[in-house]
């Protein structure tokens, strides 16, 4: 078995229904595909209905599952409530929400307009808040339990990161919301968790974030101790598990899946990895000889 294998047993999510924001492309689509393969029914949302409908058809053909594509700009609370109502009307109930929709600009912060900064905060933080509140309030009002919210954050939500400041700021907020509501809404039977993925290449985001030669110049796999980027199935396995009832006792957790990437940047002496074996022999001899004097 290798790391690209599918983790959960067949029908692990049979009878479950999920909403995946940004589910029509990239990582959202990969995670949606696995939910469908496990027997779940899924609503996918984004701003571009045409793209969504194409993705829904493709996913249904590939998995035999049921996908409802719904246009929704997560920045607009009324639109989110409408999306929620249509989802429930169509599938009868929604068991979980995957806050995956995001936006990001790689840019020196001083070059960003105030509106550009707001745009990212609105999609990532306000969008996640809008969806969480819309579904959470509904579940609480209707006394529906065994519900779950999973949000995609990033490892720089806790370290911060230069050149993606709006995204770092917003994702830190999502992480705080996840941990706060994990406690506050546990009494209503709603679990909250988050995933902080490292580099999982997707065509759209990576081409946009690191256009042209930048991608070669900043080979992100070089920053990962395990020396590779992530495979979409690895993220799909983790998200399906966290959304499933197998994870019923997991609440308020932010799970990093990055091959050790962020810790490599953090450890004070991690750069010593570049020292070759012969030099370690020499260094050891020098240190020991000093001790003996
Ligand atoms: N760098 C800096 N500023 C940028 C920018 C860039 N690459 N692209 C847009 N902006 C600015 C615009 O100039 C505008 O500011 P202004 O009104 O002061 O001129 C502001 O950001 C909003 O731009 P707009 O194009 O109207 O935003 P939008 O709401 O249509 O779309 C995104 C914003 C993020 C959704 C869009 O860029 C997108 O689809 N991105 C792909 C999704 C993505 O980023 N995925 C990665 C997930 S990590």
Short mmCIF file of C-alpha atoms and ligand atoms in Angstrom, two decimals:
data_model
loop_
_atom_site.label_atom_id
_atom_site.label_comp_id
_atom_site.label_asym_id
_atom_site.label_seq_id
_atom_site.Cartn_x
_atom_site.Cartn_y
_atom_site.Cartn_z
CA UNK A 1 0.00 0.00 0.00
CA UNK A 2 1.28 3.50 -0.72
CA UNK A 3 0.36 6.97 0.43
CA UNK A 4 -1.91 7.47 -2.58
CA UNK A 5 -4.21 4.67 -1.43
CA UNK A 6 -7.76 5.37 -0.30
CA UNK A 7 -8.06 5.11 3.45
CA UNK A 8 -11.64 4.63 4.61
CA UNK A 9 -13.72 1.53 4.05
CA UNK A 10 -16.37 1.39 1.32
CA UNK A 11 -19.65 3.09 2.22
CA UNK A 12 -18.03 4.82 5.21
CA UNK A 13 -20.09 7.94 4.42
CA UNK A 14 -23.22 6.30 3.09
CA UNK A 15 -26.29 8.40 3.93
CA UNK A 16 -24.19 11.50 4.70
CA UNK A 17 -24.55 14.82 2.91
CA UNK A 18 -21.91 17.54 2.80
CA UNK A 19 -21.46 21.04 1.42
CA UNK A 20 -18.01 21.80 0.03
CA UNK A 21 -17.40 25.47 -0.75
CA UNK A 22 -15.07 25.86 -3.70
CA UNK A 23 -15.77 22.19 -4.42
CA UNK A 24 -15.67 22.54 -8.21
CA UNK A 25 -11.93 22.78 -8.65
CA UNK A 26 -8.54 22.12 -7.11
CA UNK A 27 -8.29 20.55 -3.70
CA UNK A 28 -12.01 21.08 -3.05
CA UNK A 29 -12.80 18.91 -6.05
CA UNK A 30 -10.39 16.17 -4.95
CA UNK A 31 -11.89 16.12 -1.46
CA UNK A 32 -15.41 16.09 -2.92
CA UNK A 33 -14.56 13.17 -5.18
CA UNK A 34 -13.48 11.02 -2.27
CA UNK A 35 -16.57 11.91 -0.21
CA UNK A 36 -18.65 10.71 -3.16
CA UNK A 37 -16.61 7.54 -3.52
CA UNK A 38 -17.37 6.80 0.11
CA UNK A 39 -21.10 7.05 -0.52
CA UNK A 40 -21.85 10.63 0.50
CA UNK A 41 -23.94 13.12 -1.46
CA UNK A 42 -22.30 16.50 -1.94
CA UNK A 43 -23.27 20.10 -2.71
CA UNK A 44 -20.46 22.01 -4.40
CA UNK A 45 -20.49 25.80 -4.50
CA UNK A 46 -18.55 28.62 -6.11
CA UNK A 47 -19.20 31.83 -8.01
CA UNK A 48 -18.90 30.22 -11.43
CA UNK A 49 -21.97 28.07 -12.13
CA UNK A 50 -20.80 26.88 -15.53
CA UNK A 51 -17.56 25.53 -14.08
CA UNK A 52 -19.47 23.95 -11.19
CA UNK A 53 -21.97 22.20 -13.44
CA UNK A 54 -19.16 20.76 -15.54
CA UNK A 55 -17.37 19.55 -12.39
CA UNK A 56 -20.58 18.06 -10.97
CA UNK A 57 -21.22 16.07 -14.14
CA UNK A 58 -17.66 14.83 -14.26
CA UNK A 59 -17.70 13.83 -10.58
CA UNK A 60 -21.03 12.02 -10.95
CA UNK A 61 -19.72 10.09 -13.93
CA UNK A 62 -16.52 9.17 -12.14
CA UNK A 63 -18.07 8.10 -8.85
CA UNK A 64 -21.72 7.29 -9.48
CA UNK A 65 -22.57 9.68 -6.62
CA UNK A 66 -24.97 12.61 -6.46
CA UNK A 67 -23.66 16.17 -6.73
CA UNK A 68 -25.66 19.38 -6.52
CA UNK A 69 -23.86 22.40 -8.01
CA UNK A 70 -24.99 25.70 -6.49
CA UNK A 71 -23.74 29.14 -7.35
CA UNK A 72 -22.85 31.08 -4.22
CA UNK A 73 -20.46 33.88 -3.36
CA UNK A 74 -19.53 33.05 0.23
CA UNK A 75 -18.97 36.77 0.91
CA UNK A 76 -22.72 37.37 0.73
CA UNK A 77 -24.62 36.09 3.81
CA UNK A 78 -28.03 36.13 2.11
CA UNK A 79 -26.63 34.12 -0.80
CA UNK A 80 -25.13 31.64 1.66
CA UNK A 81 -28.49 31.21 3.43
CA UNK A 82 -30.17 30.65 0.09
CA UNK A 83 -27.52 28.05 -0.81
CA UNK A 84 -28.10 26.34 2.55
CA UNK A 85 -31.88 26.24 2.05
CA UNK A 86 -31.58 24.85 -1.49
CA UNK A 87 -29.10 22.20 -0.27
CA UNK A 88 -31.45 21.07 2.48
CA UNK A 89 -34.46 21.14 0.20
CA UNK A 90 -32.61 18.96 -2.31
CA UNK A 91 -30.98 16.39 -0.01
CA UNK A 92 -33.29 16.62 3.01
CA UNK A 93 -30.45 17.44 5.41
CA UNK A 94 -26.81 18.48 5.49
CA UNK A 95 -24.46 16.69 7.90
CA UNK A 96 -21.30 18.65 7.40
CA UNK A 97 -19.75 21.76 5.98
CA UNK A 98 -16.28 21.89 4.43
CA UNK A 99 -15.07 25.49 4.37
CA UNK A 100 -12.62 25.23 1.52
CA UNK A 101 -13.26 28.31 -0.64
CA UNK A 102 -10.34 30.70 -0.45
CA UNK A 103 -8.49 33.44 -2.26
CA UNK A 104 -4.92 34.66 -2.00
CA UNK A 105 -2.63 37.27 -3.55
CA UNK A 106 1.12 36.85 -3.27
CA UNK A 107 2.25 40.43 -3.04
CA UNK A 108 4.24 42.91 -0.95
CA UNK A 109 1.57 44.24 1.39
CA UNK A 110 2.32 47.89 0.57
CA UNK A 111 1.37 47.16 -3.06
CA UNK A 112 -2.10 45.91 -2.11
CA UNK A 113 -5.03 48.30 -2.22
CA UNK A 114 -7.26 48.40 0.80
CA UNK A 115 -9.92 46.75 -1.35
CA UNK A 116 -7.54 43.93 -2.36
CA UNK A 117 -6.81 43.24 1.33
CA UNK A 118 -10.57 43.26 2.06
CA UNK A 119 -11.24 40.91 -0.84
CA UNK A 120 -9.14 38.15 0.73
CA UNK A 121 -10.44 38.77 4.26
CA UNK A 122 -14.00 38.71 2.89
CA UNK A 123 -13.59 35.42 1.05
CA UNK A 124 -11.56 33.56 3.65
CA UNK A 125 -12.67 34.88 7.03
CA UNK A 126 -16.07 36.38 6.35
CA UNK A 127 -16.95 33.60 3.89
CA UNK A 128 -16.10 30.92 6.44
CA UNK A 129 -18.03 32.83 9.11
CA UNK A 130 -21.04 33.22 6.80
CA UNK A 131 -21.22 29.51 5.99
CA UNK A 132 -20.52 28.41 9.56
CA UNK A 133 -23.15 30.74 10.98
CA UNK A 134 -25.78 29.88 8.37
CA UNK A 135 -25.49 26.13 8.86
CA UNK A 136 -24.76 26.30 12.61
CA UNK A 137 -27.82 28.42 13.38
CA UNK A 138 -30.00 26.11 11.29
CA UNK A 139 -28.75 22.98 13.05
CA UNK A 140 -29.19 24.58 16.46
CA UNK A 141 -32.68 25.92 15.67
CA UNK A 142 -33.79 22.54 14.31
CA UNK A 143 -32.10 20.58 17.13
CA UNK A 144 -30.15 18.53 14.58
CA UNK A 145 -27.06 16.91 16.09
CA UNK A 146 -24.03 14.89 14.94
CA UNK A 147 -23.01 17.73 12.62
CA UNK A 148 -19.53 18.85 11.75
CA UNK A 149 -17.63 21.79 10.30
CA UNK A 150 -14.19 21.34 8.80
CA UNK A 151 -12.19 24.35 7.64
CA UNK A 152 -9.08 24.47 5.50
CA UNK A 153 -6.49 26.80 7.00
CA UNK A 154 -2.73 26.88 6.49
CA UNK A 155 0.41 26.46 8.59
CA UNK A 156 1.14 30.18 8.34
CA UNK A 157 -2.12 30.79 10.23
CA UNK A 158 -0.02 30.47 13.39
CA UNK A 159 3.44 31.54 12.21
CA UNK A 160 2.21 34.35 9.97
CA UNK A 161 3.89 34.79 6.59
CA UNK A 162 5.32 37.67 4.65
CA UNK A 163 3.81 38.40 1.21
CA UNK A 164 0.47 36.71 1.95
CA UNK A 165 -0.57 38.94 4.84
CA UNK A 166 -4.33 39.15 4.12
CA UNK A 167 -4.51 35.38 3.81
CA UNK A 168 -2.45 34.81 6.98
CA UNK A 169 -4.63 37.27 8.89
CA UNK A 170 -7.85 35.68 7.68
CA UNK A 171 -6.75 32.08 8.21
CA UNK A 172 -5.65 32.91 11.76
CA UNK A 173 -9.18 34.15 12.34
CA UNK A 174 -10.66 30.95 10.94
CA UNK A 175 -8.43 28.93 13.26
CA UNK A 176 -9.58 30.97 16.27
CA UNK A 177 -13.21 30.54 15.22
CA UNK A 178 -12.71 26.78 14.86
CA UNK A 179 -11.27 26.39 18.35
CA UNK A 180 -13.79 28.76 19.93
CA UNK A 181 -16.89 27.15 18.44
CA UNK A 182 -15.53 23.65 19.10
CA UNK A 183 -16.12 24.45 22.76
CA UNK A 184 -19.18 26.68 22.52
CA UNK A 185 -21.26 24.56 20.15
CA UNK A 186 -20.21 21.12 21.34
CA UNK A 187 -23.35 21.16 23.49
CA UNK A 188 -25.41 21.35 20.30
CA UNK A 189 -23.69 18.30 18.83
CA UNK A 190 -21.55 20.21 16.34
CA UNK A 191 -17.85 19.36 16.01
CA UNK A 192 -15.27 21.80 14.59
CA UNK A 193 -11.86 20.92 13.19
CA UNK A 194 -9.42 22.35 10.69
CA UNK A 195 -6.69 21.09 8.41
CA UNK A 196 -3.51 23.04 7.69
CA UNK A 197 -2.16 21.64 4.44
CA UNK A 198 1.37 22.24 3.20
CA UNK A 199 2.17 22.17 -0.52
CA UNK A 200 -0.46 20.23 -2.46
CA UNK A 201 -0.10 21.51 -6.03
CA UNK A 202 -3.23 22.45 -7.93
CA UNK A 203 -3.18 23.85 -11.41
CA UNK A 204 -5.28 26.95 -10.82
CA UNK A 205 -3.88 28.29 -7.59
CA UNK A 206 -0.26 27.38 -8.22
CA UNK A 207 -0.14 28.85 -11.70
CA UNK A 208 -1.71 32.00 -10.35
CA UNK A 209 0.34 32.25 -7.18
CA UNK A 210 3.68 31.29 -8.69
CA UNK A 211 3.42 32.16 -12.37
CA UNK A 212 6.00 31.28 -15.00
CA UNK A 213 9.56 30.72 -13.87
CA UNK A 214 8.72 31.41 -10.23
CA UNK A 215 7.42 27.87 -9.90
CA UNK A 216 10.80 26.40 -10.85
CA UNK A 217 12.70 28.96 -8.82
CA UNK A 218 10.71 28.29 -5.66
CA UNK A 219 10.42 24.52 -5.83
CA UNK A 220 8.26 24.04 -2.73
CA UNK A 221 9.13 20.35 -2.37
CA UNK A 222 12.67 21.45 -1.41
CA UNK A 223 11.26 23.01 1.75
CA UNK A 224 9.71 19.72 2.88
CA UNK A 225 11.75 17.33 5.04
CA UNK A 226 10.03 14.39 3.32
CA UNK A 227 11.29 15.84 0.04
CA UNK A 228 8.04 15.82 -1.85
CA UNK A 229 4.79 17.69 -2.16
CA UNK A 230 1.51 16.19 -0.97
CA UNK A 231 -0.75 13.99 -3.05
CA UNK A 232 -4.40 15.10 -3.22
CA UNK A 233 -5.58 11.71 -1.96
CA UNK A 234 -3.62 12.21 1.27
CA UNK A 235 -5.62 15.35 1.98
CA UNK A 236 -8.84 13.71 0.80
CA UNK A 237 -8.24 10.82 3.23
CA UNK A 238 -7.77 13.17 6.18
CA UNK A 239 -10.74 15.38 5.35
CA UNK A 240 -13.08 12.41 4.83
CA UNK A 241 -12.01 10.96 8.16
CA UNK A 242 -12.52 14.26 10.00
CA UNK A 243 -15.97 14.69 8.44
CA UNK A 244 -16.97 11.11 9.24
CA UNK A 245 -18.46 9.73 12.43
CA UNK A 246 -15.16 7.86 13.02
CA UNK A 247 -13.84 11.23 14.22
CA UNK A 248 -16.67 11.80 16.74
CA UNK A 249 -14.20 12.46 19.59
CA UNK A 250 -12.04 14.82 17.55
CA UNK A 251 -13.09 18.39 18.25
CA UNK A 252 -11.20 21.69 18.13
CA UNK A 253 -8.16 20.20 16.45
CA UNK A 254 -6.06 21.76 13.70
CA UNK A 255 -4.17 19.00 11.92
CA UNK A 256 -1.11 19.89 9.91
CA UNK A 257 -0.42 17.76 6.84
CA UNK A 258 2.75 19.17 5.29
CA UNK A 259 5.52 16.57 5.47
CA UNK A 260 7.12 18.61 8.27
CA UNK A 261 7.46 21.73 6.11
CA UNK A 262 6.69 24.44 8.63
CA UNK A 263 8.78 22.90 11.40
CA UNK A 264 11.74 22.78 9.05
CA UNK A 265 11.53 26.53 8.71
CA UNK A 266 11.09 27.00 12.45
CA UNK A 267 13.83 24.92 14.14
CA UNK A 268 16.87 27.05 14.97
CA UNK A 269 19.46 24.50 13.85
CA UNK A 270 17.54 22.90 10.99
CA UNK A 271 19.86 24.51 8.44
CA UNK A 272 22.64 22.21 9.65
CA UNK A 273 21.07 19.60 7.43
CA UNK A 274 23.28 21.03 4.71
CA UNK A 275 26.44 19.90 6.52
CA UNK A 276 27.88 16.82 4.80
CA UNK A 277 28.86 13.65 6.71
CA UNK A 278 32.64 14.28 6.40
CA UNK A 279 32.23 17.69 7.95
CA UNK A 280 30.35 16.19 10.89
CA UNK A 281 33.35 13.84 11.42
CA UNK A 282 35.64 16.84 11.41
CA UNK A 283 33.42 18.86 13.71
CA UNK A 284 33.15 15.98 16.15
CA UNK A 285 36.92 15.60 16.24
CA UNK A 286 37.40 19.32 16.82
CA UNK A 287 34.85 19.42 19.64
CA UNK A 288 36.22 16.29 21.33
CA UNK A 289 39.80 17.49 21.07
CA UNK A 290 38.86 20.75 22.80
CA UNK A 291 37.13 18.83 25.61
CA UNK A 292 40.22 16.75 26.29
CA UNK A 293 42.41 19.81 26.89
N1 LIG B 1 -2.33 41.30 -6.58
C1 LIG B 1 -2.74 42.42 -5.94
N2 LIG B 1 -3.98 42.92 -5.99
C2 LIG B 1 -4.87 42.28 -6.77
C3 LIG B 1 -4.53 41.10 -7.49
C4 LIG B 1 -3.20 40.62 -7.38
N3 LIG B 1 -2.80 39.50 -7.98
N4 LIG B 1 -5.62 40.68 -8.17
C5 LIG B 1 -6.62 41.55 -7.88
N5 LIG B 1 -6.16 42.51 -7.05
C6 LIG B 1 -6.93 43.62 -6.48
C7 LIG B 1 -7.75 44.35 -7.52
O1 LIG B 1 -7.01 45.35 -8.16
C8 LIG B 1 -8.89 44.90 -6.68
O2 LIG B 1 -8.49 46.02 -5.95
P1 LIG B 1 -8.91 47.53 -6.45
O3 LIG B 1 -10.43 47.52 -6.54
O4 LIG B 1 -8.41 48.42 -5.36
O5 LIG B 1 -8.24 47.73 -7.76
C9 LIG B 1 -9.08 43.85 -5.61
O6 LIG B 1 -7.89 43.09 -5.56
C10 LIG B 1 -10.23 42.91 -5.95
O7 LIG B 1 -9.99 42.36 -7.22
P2 LIG B 1 -11.11 41.62 -8.07
O8 LIG B 1 -10.49 41.09 -9.30
O9 LIG B 1 -12.30 42.51 -8.20
O10 LIG B 1 -11.48 40.47 -7.05
P3 LIG B 1 -12.52 39.34 -7.23
O11 LIG B 1 -13.40 39.44 -6.03
O12 LIG B 1 -13.14 39.31 -8.56
O13 LIG B 1 -11.60 38.03 -7.14
C11 LIG B 1 -10.22 36.38 -6.16
C12 LIG B 1 -10.66 37.84 -6.11
C13 LIG B 1 -9.19 36.16 -5.05
C14 LIG B 1 -11.42 35.50 -5.88
C15 LIG B 1 -9.64 36.05 -7.52
O14 LIG B 1 -8.41 36.65 -7.70
C16 LIG B 1 -9.51 34.57 -7.74
O15 LIG B 1 -10.40 33.94 -8.31
N6 LIG B 1 -8.43 33.95 -7.28
C17 LIG B 1 -8.28 32.55 -7.45
C18 LIG B 1 -8.61 31.83 -6.23
C19 LIG B 1 -7.39 31.76 -5.40
O16 LIG B 1 -6.72 32.75 -5.17
N7 LIG B 1 -7.14 30.58 -4.95
C20 LIG B 1 -6.01 30.37 -4.13
C21 LIG B 1 -6.47 29.81 -2.85
S1 LIG B 1 -5.11 29.77 -1.74
#
